[in-house]
Short mmCIF file of C-alpha atoms in Angstrom, two decimals:
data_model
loop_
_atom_site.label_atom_id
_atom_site.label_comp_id
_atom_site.label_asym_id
_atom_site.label_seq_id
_atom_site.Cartn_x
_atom_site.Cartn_y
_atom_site.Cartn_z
CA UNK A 1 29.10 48.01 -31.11
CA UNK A 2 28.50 44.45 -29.26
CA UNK A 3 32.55 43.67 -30.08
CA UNK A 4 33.26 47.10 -28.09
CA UNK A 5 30.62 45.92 -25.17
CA UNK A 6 32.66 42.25 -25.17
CA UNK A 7 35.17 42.96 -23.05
CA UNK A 8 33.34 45.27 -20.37
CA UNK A 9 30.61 42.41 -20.13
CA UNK A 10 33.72 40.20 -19.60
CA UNK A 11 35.11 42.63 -16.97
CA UNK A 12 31.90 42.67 -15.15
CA UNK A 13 31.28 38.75 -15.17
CA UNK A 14 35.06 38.33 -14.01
CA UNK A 15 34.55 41.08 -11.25
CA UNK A 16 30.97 38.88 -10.16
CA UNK A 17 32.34 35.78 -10.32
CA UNK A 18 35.50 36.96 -8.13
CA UNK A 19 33.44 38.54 -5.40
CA UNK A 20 31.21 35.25 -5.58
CA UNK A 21 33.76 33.15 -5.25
CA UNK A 22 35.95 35.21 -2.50
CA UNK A 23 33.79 37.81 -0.52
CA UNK A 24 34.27 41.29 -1.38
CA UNK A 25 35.34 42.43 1.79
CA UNK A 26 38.31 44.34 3.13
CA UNK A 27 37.93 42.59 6.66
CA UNK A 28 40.20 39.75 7.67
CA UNK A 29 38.54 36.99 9.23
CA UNK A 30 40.59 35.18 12.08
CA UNK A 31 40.61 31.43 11.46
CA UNK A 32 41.70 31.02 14.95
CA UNK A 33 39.32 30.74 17.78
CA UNK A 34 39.94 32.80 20.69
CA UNK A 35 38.81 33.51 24.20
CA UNK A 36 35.61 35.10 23.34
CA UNK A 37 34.63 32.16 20.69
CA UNK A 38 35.49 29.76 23.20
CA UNK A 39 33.29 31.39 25.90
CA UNK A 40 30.36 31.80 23.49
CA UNK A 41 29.94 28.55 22.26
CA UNK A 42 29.84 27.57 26.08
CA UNK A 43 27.29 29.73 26.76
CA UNK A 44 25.56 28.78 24.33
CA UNK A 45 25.32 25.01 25.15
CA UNK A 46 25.11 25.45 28.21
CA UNK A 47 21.90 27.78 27.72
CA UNK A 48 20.64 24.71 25.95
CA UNK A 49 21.64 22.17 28.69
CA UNK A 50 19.68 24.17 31.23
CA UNK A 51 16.49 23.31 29.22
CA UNK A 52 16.94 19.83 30.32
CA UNK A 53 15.94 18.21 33.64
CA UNK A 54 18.45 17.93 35.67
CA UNK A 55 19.01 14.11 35.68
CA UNK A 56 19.18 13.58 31.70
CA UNK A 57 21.71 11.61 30.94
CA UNK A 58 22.39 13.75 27.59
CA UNK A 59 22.44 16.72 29.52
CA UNK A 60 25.09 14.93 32.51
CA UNK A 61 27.69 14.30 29.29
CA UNK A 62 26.81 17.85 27.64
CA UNK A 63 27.63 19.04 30.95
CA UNK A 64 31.20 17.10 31.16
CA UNK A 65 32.15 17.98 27.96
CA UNK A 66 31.38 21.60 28.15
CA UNK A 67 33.97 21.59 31.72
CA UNK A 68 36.44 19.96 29.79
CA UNK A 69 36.26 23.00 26.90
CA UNK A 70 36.92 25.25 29.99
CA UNK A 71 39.69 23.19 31.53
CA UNK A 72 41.10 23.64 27.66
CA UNK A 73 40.38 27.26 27.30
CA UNK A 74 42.17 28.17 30.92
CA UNK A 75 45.36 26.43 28.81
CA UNK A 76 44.64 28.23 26.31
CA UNK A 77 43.62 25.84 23.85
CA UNK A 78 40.79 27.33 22.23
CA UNK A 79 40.57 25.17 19.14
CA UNK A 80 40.40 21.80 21.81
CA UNK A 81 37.72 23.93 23.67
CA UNK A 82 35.46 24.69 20.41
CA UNK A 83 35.78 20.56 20.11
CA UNK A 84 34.45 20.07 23.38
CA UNK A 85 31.44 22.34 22.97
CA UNK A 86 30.38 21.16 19.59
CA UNK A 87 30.83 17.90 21.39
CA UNK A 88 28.07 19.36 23.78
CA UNK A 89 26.19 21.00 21.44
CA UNK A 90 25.94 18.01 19.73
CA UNK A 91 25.08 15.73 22.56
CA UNK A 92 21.99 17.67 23.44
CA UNK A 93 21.03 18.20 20.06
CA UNK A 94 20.93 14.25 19.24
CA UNK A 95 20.35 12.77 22.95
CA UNK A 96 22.39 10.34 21.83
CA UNK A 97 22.19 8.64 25.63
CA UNK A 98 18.71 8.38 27.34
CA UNK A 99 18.19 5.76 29.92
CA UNK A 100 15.17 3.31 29.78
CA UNK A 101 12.19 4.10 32.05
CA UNK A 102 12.88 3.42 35.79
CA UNK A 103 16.82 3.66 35.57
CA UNK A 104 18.66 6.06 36.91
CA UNK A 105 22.48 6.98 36.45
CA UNK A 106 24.29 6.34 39.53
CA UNK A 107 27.35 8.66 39.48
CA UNK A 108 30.26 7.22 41.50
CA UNK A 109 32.39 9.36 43.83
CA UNK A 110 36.17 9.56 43.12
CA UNK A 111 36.58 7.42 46.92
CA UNK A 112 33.55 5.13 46.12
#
């Protein structure tokens, strides 16, 4: 009986181990951002950034990097514009750049 069993136990465990290793899903998944991605991930930083006073110095180069990731996605270069706003993302996660107390970031004009 157990000999019969073998090879519908072996059938099952191959089936498992398929659907672990690929999902066991009909949908396609898009590897390529688009529009929508692109404005999410944005959105989402910038949500984040807006938690920040106004003159943190994370939250000025969050805020650069998430116009860039626009400039990219009106080219349509989505991928370049996901970079950008993990860039952000990133930036305000770490605050990777905080000025010492009593300094303040002086932001040049393009005539100055």
């Amino acid at each position: 009986m157990l000999s019969q069993l073998k090879p519908v136990l072996v059938c099952l465990l191959l089936g498992l181990v398929c659907c672990v290793v690929s999902p066991c899903s009909a949908e396609t998944v898009s590897a390529e951002p688009n529009r929508e991605d692109c404005e999410a991930a944005v959105g989402q930083a910038r949500a984040v950034a807006a938690t920040l006073p106004a003159n943190d110095l994370s939250r000025y180069f969050a805020e650069r990097d998430l116009h860039q990731a626009i400039v990219e996605a009106g080219n349509g270069e989505f991928d370049e514009c996901m970079e950008f706003a993990a860039r952000a993302a990133d930036e305000l996660r770490e605050r990777r750049h905080e000025l010492p107390p009593g300094e303040t970031l002086k932001i040049l004009k393009p005539d100055e």
